[in-house]
PDB file of C-alpha atoms in Angstrom:
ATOM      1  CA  UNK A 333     -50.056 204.983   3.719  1.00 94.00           C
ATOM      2  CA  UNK A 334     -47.888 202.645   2.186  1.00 97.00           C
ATOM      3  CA  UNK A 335     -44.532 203.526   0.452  1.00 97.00           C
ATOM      4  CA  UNK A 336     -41.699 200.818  -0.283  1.00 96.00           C
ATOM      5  CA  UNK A 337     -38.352 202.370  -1.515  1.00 96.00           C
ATOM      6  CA  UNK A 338     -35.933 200.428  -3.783  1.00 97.00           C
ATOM      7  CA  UNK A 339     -36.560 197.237  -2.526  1.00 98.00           C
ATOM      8  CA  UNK A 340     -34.264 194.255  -4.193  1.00 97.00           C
ATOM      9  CA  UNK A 341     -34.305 190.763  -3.315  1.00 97.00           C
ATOM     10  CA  UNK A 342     -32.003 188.364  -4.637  1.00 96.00           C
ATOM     11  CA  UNK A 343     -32.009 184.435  -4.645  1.00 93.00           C
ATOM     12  CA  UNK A 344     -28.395 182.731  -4.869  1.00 88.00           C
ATOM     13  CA  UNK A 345     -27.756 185.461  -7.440  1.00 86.00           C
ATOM     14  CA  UNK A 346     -30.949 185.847  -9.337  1.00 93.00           C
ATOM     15  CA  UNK A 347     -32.459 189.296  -9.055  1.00 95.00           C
ATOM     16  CA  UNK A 348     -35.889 188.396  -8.409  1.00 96.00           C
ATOM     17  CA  UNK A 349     -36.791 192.302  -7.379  1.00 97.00           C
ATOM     18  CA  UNK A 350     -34.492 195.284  -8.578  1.00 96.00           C
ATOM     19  CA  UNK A 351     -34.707 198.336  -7.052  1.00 97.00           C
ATOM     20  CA  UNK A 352     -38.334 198.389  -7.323  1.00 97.00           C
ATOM     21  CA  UNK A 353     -40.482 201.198  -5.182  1.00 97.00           C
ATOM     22  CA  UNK A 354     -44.243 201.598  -4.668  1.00 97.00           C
ATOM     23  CA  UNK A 355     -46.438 203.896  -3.098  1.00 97.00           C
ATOM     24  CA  UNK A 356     -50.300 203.103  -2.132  1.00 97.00           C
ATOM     25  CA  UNK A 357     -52.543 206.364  -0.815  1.00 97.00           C
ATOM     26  CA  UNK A 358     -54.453 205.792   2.012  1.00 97.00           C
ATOM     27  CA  UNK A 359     -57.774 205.187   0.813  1.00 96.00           C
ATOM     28  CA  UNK A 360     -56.789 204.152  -3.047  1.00 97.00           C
ATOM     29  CA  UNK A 361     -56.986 200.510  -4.715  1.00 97.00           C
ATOM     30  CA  UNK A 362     -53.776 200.295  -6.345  1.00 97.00           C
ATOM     31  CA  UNK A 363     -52.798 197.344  -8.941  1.00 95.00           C
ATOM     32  CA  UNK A 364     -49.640 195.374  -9.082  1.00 95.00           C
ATOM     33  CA  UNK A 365     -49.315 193.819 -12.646  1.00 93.00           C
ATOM     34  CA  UNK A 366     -46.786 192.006 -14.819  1.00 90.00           C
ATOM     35  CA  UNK A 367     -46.156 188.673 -16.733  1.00 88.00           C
ATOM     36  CA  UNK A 368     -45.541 185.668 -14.805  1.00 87.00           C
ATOM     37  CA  UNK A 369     -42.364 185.255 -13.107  1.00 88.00           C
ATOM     38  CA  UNK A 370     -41.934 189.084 -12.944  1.00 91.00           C
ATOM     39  CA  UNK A 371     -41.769 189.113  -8.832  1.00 93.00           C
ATOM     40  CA  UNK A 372     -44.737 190.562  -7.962  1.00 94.00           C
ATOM     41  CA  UNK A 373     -45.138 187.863  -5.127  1.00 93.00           C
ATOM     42  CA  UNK A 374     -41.710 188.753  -3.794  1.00 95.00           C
ATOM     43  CA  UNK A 375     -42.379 191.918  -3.462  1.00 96.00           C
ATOM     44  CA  UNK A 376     -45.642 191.461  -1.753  1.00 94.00           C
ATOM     45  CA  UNK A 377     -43.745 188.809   0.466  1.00 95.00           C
ATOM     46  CA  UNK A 378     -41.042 191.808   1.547  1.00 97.00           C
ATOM     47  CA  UNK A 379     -43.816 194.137   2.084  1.00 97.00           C
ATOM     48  CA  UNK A 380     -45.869 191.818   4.414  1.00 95.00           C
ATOM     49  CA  UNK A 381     -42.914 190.752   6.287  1.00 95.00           C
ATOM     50  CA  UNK A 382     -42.231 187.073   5.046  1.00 94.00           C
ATOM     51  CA  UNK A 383     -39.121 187.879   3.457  1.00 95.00           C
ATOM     52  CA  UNK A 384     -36.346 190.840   4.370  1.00 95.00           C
ATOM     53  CA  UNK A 385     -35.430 192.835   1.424  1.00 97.00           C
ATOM     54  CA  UNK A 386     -31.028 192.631   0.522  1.00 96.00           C
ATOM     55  CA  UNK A 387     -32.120 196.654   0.077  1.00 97.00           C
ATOM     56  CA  UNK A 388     -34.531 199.056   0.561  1.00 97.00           C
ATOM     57  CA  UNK A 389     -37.516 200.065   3.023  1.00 97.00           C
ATOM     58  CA  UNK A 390     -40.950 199.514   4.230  1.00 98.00           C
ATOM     59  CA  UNK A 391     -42.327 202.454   5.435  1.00 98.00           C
ATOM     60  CA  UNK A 392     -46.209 202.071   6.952  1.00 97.00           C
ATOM     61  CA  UNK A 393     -47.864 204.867   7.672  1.00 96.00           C
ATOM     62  CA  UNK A 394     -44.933 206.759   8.631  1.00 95.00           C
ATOM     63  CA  UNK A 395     -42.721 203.987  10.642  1.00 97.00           C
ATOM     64  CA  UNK A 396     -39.942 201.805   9.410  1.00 98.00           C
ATOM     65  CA  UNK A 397     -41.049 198.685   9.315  1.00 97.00           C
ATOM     66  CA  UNK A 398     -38.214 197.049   6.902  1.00 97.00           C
ATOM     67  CA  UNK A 399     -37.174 194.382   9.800  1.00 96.00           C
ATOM     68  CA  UNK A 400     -40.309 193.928  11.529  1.00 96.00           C
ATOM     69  CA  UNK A 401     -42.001 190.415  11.791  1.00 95.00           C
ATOM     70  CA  UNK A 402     -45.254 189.691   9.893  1.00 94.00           C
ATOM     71  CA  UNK A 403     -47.331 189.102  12.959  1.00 93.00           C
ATOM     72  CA  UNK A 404     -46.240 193.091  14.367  1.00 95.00           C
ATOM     73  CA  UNK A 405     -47.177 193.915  10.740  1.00 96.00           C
ATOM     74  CA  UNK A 406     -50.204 192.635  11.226  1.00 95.00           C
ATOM     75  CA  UNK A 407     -50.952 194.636  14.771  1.00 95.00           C
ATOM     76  CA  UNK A 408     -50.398 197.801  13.105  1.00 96.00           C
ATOM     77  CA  UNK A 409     -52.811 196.345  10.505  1.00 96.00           C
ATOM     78  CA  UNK A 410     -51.297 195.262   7.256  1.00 97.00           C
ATOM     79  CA  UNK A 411     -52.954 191.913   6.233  1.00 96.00           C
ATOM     80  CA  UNK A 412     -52.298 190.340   2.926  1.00 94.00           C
ATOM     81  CA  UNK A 413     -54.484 187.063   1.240  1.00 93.00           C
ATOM     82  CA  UNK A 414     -52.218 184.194  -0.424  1.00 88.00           C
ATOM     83  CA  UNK A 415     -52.285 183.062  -4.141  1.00 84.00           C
ATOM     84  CA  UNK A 416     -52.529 179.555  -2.869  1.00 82.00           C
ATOM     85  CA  UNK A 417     -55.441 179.357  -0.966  1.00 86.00           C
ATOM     86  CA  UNK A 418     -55.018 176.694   2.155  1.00 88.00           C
ATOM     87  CA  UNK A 419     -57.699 177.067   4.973  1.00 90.00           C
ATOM     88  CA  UNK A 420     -57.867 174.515   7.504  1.00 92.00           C
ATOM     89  CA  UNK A 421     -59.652 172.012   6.373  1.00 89.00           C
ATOM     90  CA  UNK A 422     -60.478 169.993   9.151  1.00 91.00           C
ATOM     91  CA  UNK A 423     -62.271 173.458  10.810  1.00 94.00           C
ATOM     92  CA  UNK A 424     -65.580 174.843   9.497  1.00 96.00           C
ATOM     93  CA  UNK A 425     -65.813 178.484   8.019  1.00 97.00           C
ATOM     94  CA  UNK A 426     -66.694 180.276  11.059  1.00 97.00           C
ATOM     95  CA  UNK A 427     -63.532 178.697  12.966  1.00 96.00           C
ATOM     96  CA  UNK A 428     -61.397 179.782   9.566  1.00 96.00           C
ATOM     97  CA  UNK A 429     -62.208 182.840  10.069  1.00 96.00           C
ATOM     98  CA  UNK A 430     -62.160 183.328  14.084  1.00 96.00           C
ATOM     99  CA  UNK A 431     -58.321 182.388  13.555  1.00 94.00           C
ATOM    100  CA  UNK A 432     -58.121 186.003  11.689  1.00 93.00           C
ATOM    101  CA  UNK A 433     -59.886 187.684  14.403  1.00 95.00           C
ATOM    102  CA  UNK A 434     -58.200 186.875  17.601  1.00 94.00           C
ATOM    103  CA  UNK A 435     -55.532 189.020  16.626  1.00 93.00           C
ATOM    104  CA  UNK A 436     -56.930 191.615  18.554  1.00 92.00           C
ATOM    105  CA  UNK A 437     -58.954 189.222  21.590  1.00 92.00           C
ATOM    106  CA  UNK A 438     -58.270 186.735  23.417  1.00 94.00           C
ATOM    107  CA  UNK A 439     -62.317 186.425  23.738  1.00 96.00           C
ATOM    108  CA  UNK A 440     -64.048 182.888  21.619  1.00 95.00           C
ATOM    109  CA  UNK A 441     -67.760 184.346  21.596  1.00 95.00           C
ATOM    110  CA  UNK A 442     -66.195 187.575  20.370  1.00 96.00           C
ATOM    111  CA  UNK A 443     -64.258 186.340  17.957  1.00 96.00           C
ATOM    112  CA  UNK A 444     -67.023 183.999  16.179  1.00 96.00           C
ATOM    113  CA  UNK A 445     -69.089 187.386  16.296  1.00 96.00           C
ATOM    114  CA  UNK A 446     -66.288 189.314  14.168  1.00 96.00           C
ATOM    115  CA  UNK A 447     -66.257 185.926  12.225  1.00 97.00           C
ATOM    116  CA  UNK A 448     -70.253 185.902  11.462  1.00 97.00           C
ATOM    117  CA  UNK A 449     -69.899 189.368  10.940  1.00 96.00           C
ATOM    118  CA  UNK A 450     -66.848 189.035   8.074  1.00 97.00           C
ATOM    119  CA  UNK A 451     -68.889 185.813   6.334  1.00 97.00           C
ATOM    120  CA  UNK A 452     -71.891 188.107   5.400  1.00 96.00           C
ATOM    121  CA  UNK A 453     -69.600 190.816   4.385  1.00 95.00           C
ATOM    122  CA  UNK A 454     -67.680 188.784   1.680  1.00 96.00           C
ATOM    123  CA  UNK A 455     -70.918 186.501   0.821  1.00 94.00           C
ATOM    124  CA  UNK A 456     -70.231 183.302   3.432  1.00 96.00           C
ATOM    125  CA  UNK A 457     -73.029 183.901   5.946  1.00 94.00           C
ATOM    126  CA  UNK A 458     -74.847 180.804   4.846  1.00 95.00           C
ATOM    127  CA  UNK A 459     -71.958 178.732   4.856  1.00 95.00           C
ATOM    128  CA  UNK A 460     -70.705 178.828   8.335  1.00 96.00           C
ATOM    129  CA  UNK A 461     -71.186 176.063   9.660  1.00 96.00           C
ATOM    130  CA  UNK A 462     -69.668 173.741   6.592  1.00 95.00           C
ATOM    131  CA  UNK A 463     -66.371 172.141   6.653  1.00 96.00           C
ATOM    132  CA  UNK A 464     -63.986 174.251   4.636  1.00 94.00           C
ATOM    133  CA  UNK A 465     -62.861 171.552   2.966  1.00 93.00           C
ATOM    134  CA  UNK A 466     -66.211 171.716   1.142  1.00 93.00           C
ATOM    135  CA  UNK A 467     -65.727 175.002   0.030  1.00 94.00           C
ATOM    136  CA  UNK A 468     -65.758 175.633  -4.183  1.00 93.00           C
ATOM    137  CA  UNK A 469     -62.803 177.405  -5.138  1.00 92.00           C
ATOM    138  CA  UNK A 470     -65.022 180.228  -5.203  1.00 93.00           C
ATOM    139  CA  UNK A 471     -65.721 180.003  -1.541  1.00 94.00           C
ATOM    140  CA  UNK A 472     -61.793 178.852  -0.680  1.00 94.00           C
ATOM    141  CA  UNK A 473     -61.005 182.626  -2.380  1.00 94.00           C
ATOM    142  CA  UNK A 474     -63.876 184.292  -0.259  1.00 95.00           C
ATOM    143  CA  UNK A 475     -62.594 182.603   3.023  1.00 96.00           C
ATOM    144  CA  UNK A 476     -59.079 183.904   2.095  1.00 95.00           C
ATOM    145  CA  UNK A 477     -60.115 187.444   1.840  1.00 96.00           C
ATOM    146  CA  UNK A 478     -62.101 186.689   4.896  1.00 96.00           C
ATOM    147  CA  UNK A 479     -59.541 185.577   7.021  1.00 95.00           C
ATOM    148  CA  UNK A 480     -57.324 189.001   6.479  1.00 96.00           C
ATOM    149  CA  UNK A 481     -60.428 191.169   7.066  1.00 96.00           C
ATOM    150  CA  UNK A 482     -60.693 189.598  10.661  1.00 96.00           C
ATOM    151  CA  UNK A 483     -57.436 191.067  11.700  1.00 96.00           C
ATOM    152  CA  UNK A 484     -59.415 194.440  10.965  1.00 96.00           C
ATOM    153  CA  UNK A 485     -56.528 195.367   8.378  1.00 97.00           C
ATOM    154  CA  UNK A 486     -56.158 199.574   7.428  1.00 97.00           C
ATOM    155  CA  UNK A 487     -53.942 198.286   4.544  1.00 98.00           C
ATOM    156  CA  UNK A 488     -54.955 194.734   2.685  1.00 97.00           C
ATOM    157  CA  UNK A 489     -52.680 193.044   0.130  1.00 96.00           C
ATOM    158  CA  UNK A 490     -54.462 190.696  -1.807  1.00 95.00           C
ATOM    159  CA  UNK A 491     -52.732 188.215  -3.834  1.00 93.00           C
ATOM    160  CA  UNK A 492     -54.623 187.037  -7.111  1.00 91.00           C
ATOM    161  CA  UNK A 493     -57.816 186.886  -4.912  1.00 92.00           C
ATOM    162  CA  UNK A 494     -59.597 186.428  -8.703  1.00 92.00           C
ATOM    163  CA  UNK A 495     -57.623 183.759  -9.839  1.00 89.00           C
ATOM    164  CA  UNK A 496     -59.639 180.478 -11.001  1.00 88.00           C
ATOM    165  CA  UNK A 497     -62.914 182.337 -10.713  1.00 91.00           C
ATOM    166  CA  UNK A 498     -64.816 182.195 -14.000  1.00 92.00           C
ATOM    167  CA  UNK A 499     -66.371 185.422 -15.283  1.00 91.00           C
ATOM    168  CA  UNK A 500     -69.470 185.370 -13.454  1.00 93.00           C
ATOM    169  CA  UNK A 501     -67.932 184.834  -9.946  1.00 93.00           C
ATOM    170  CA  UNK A 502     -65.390 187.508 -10.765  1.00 92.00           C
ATOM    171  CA  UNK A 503     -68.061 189.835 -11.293  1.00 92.00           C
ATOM    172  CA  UNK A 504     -69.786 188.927  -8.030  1.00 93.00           C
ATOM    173  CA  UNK A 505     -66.491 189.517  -6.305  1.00 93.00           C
ATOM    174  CA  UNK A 506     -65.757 193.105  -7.946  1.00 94.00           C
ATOM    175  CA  UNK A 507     -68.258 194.907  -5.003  1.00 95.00           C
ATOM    176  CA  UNK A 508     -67.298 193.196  -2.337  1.00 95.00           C
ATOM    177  CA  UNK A 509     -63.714 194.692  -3.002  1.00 95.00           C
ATOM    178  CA  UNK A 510     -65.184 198.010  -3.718  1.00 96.00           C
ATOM    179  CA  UNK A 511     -66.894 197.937  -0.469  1.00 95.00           C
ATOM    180  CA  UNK A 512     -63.824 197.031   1.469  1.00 96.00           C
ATOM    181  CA  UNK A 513     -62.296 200.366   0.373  1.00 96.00           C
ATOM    182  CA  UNK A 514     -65.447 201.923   1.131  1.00 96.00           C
ATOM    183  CA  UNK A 515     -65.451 200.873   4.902  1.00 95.00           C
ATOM    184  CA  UNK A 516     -61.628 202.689   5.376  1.00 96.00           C
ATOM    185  CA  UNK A 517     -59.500 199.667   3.779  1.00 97.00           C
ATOM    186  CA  UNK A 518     -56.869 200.407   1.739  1.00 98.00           C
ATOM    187  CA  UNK A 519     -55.872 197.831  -0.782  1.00 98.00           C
ATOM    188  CA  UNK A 520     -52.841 196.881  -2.666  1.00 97.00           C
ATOM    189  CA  UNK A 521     -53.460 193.891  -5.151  1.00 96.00           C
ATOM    190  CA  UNK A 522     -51.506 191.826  -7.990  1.00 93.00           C
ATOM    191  CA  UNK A 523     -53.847 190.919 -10.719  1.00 89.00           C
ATOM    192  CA  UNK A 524     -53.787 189.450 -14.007  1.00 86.00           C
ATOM    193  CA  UNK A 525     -57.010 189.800 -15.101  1.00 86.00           C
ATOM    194  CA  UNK A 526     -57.349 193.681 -16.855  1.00 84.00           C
ATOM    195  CA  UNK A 527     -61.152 193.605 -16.374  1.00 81.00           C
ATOM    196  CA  UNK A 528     -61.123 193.678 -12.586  1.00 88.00           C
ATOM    197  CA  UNK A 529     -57.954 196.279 -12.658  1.00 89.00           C
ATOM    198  CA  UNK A 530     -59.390 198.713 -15.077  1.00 88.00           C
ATOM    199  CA  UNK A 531     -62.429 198.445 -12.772  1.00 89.00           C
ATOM    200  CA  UNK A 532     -61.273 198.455 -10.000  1.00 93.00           C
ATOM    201  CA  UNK A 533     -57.840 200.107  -9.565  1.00 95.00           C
ATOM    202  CA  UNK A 534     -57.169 204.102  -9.062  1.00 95.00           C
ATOM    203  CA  UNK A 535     -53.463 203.520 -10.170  1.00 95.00           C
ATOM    204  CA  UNK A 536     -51.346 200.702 -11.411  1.00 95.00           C
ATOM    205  CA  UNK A 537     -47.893 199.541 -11.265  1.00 95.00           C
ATOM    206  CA  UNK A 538     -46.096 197.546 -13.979  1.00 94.00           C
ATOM    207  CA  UNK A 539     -43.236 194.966 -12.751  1.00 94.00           C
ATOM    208  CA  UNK A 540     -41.123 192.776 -15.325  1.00 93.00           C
ATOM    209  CA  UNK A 541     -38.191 191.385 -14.887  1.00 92.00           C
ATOM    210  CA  UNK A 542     -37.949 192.391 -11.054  1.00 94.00           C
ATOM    211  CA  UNK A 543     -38.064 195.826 -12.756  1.00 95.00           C
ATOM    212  CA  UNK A 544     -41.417 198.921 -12.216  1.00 96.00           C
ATOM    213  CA  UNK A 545     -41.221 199.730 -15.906  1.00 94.00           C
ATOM    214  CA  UNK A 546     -44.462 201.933 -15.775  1.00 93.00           C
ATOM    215  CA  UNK A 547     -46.895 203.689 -13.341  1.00 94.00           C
ATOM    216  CA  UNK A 548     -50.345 205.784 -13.310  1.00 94.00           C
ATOM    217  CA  UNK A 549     -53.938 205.463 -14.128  1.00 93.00           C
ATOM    218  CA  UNK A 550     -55.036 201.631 -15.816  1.00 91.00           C
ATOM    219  CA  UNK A 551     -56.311 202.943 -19.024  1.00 89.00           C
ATOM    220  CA  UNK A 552     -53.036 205.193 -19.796  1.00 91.00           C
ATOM    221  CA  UNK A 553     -50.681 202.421 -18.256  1.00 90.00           C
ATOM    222  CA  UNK A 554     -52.110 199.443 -20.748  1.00 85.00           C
ATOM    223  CA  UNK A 555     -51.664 201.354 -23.524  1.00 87.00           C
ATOM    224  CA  UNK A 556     -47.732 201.924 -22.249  1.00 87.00           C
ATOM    225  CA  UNK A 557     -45.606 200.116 -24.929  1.00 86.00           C
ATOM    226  CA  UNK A 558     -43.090 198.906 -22.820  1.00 86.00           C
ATOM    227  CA  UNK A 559     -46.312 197.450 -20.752  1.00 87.00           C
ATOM    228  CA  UNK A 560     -47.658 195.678 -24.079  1.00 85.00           C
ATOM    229  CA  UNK A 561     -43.890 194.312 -25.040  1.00 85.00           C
ATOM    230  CA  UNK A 562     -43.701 193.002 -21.225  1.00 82.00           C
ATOM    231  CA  UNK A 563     -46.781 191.285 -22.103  1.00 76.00           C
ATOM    232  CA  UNK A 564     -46.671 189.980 -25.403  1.00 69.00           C
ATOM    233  CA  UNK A 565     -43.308 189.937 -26.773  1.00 70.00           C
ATOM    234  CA  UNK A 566     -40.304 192.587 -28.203  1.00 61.00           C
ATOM    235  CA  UNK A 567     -41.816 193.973 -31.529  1.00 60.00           C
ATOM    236  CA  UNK A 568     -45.445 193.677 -29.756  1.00 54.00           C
ATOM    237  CA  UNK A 569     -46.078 197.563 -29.365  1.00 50.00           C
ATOM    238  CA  UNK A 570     -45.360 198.030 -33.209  1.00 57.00           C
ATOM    239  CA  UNK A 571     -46.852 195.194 -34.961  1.00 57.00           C
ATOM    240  CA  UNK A 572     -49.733 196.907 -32.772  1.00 47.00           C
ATOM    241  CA  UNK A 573     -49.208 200.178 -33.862  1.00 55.00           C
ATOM    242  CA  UNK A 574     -49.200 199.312 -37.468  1.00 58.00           C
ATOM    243  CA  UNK A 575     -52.243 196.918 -37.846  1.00 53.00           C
ATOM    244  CA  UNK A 576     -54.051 199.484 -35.876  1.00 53.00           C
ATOM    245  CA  UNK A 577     -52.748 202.020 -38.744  1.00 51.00           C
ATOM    246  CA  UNK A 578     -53.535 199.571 -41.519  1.00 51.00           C
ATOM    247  CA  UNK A 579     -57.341 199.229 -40.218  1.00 51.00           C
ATOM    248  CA  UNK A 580     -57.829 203.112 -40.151  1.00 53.00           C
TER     249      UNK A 580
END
């Protein structure tokens, strides 16, 4: 559905993305991990249209769509979430999450109908009518993924839609994603919490440096050592190796 082809982005001379290519299966969940700083936010942002590559290409579902703008992105339904969650505040849920929907209609009573129909999907139904300023973080998260799934996305990037959710709202949050793939979306997410990408995600890639230093299944890619001494340090992988020797 989704393949992006040695894209690099630089910043005044910093390589924030090098040469870095991806490829998401219609249907799949696919992870995007790394340490901080690696440029997995860059490369979502060159994906989605917010920021032109200095190289490569977007190709969605079979069209080159390296220099199109995010909103004709968005028609041919690629919708990504935002780390930094920022609803409107002023507007209550409902309104949030019209804004999504009249992407595709013009048409106020239809979009609050997609709206109502998106809250109950991602666990808002009773909260339509608050502020969104009133939102817990929790709720801020599930109006975020809301909001995409109103443009009735076929791919959906989601952007640390997990982060700042304790353990127990994670796990509430796991099926609702599951379901979204179930209903035809295909979903592309960075995440930095392994429990929810093990779970979750049918392949992963690793980014570090701006680099893809590893690809495949979760289970085989964690246990990559290049993966563990992106994550923890040079030497990591073999101070691993050998206290896992010395406790056989």
């Amino acid at each position: 559905m989704l393949k992006a082809h040695n894209l690099t982005k630089r910043f005044f001379g910093l390589v924030a993305v090098d040469n870095a290519s991806i490829d998401v299966p219609e249907g799949s969940i696919t992870g995007l991990i790394g340490p901080n700083g690696a440029g997995k936010t860059t490369l979502f942002a060159m994906i989605a249209g917010f920021s032109p590559p200095n190289e490569g290409r977007v190709v969605f579902q079979g069209d080159d769509i390296t220099t199109e703008k995010p909103h004709l992105r968005a028609r041919r339904g690629l919708a990504r979430t935002f780390q930094i969650v920022q609803p409107f505040a002023g507007l209550n849920v409902r309104d949030n999450i019209a804004v999504g929907a009249y992407l595709h209609t013009k048409d106020p009573t239809e979009a609050k109908r997609r709206a109502t129909e998106v809250a109950e999907k991602v666990g808002l139904g009773r909260e339509l009518d608050k502020l969104a300023s009133g939102l817990t973080i929790a709720g801020r998260k599930r109006l975020e993924l809301a909001r995409a799934l109103a443009t009735r996305p076929k791919l959906l990037l989601l952007d640390e839609v997990l982060a700042g959710l304790n353990p127990s709202e994670i796990r509430d949050v796991l099926p609702i994603i599951r379901k979204i793939r179930e209903e035809g979306v295909t979903i592309l997410m960075i995440e930095h919490i392994m429990q929810a990408v093990m779970n979750l995600c049918d392949s992963v890639y690793v980014l570090s440096q701006g680099k893809m230093i590893a690809s495949g299944e979760p289970k085989v890619v964690c246990t990559d050592p290049a993966v563990i001494e992106a994550y923890l340090g040079h030497g990591a992988a073999a101070r691993m190796q050998a206290e896992g020797a010395a406790h056989a």
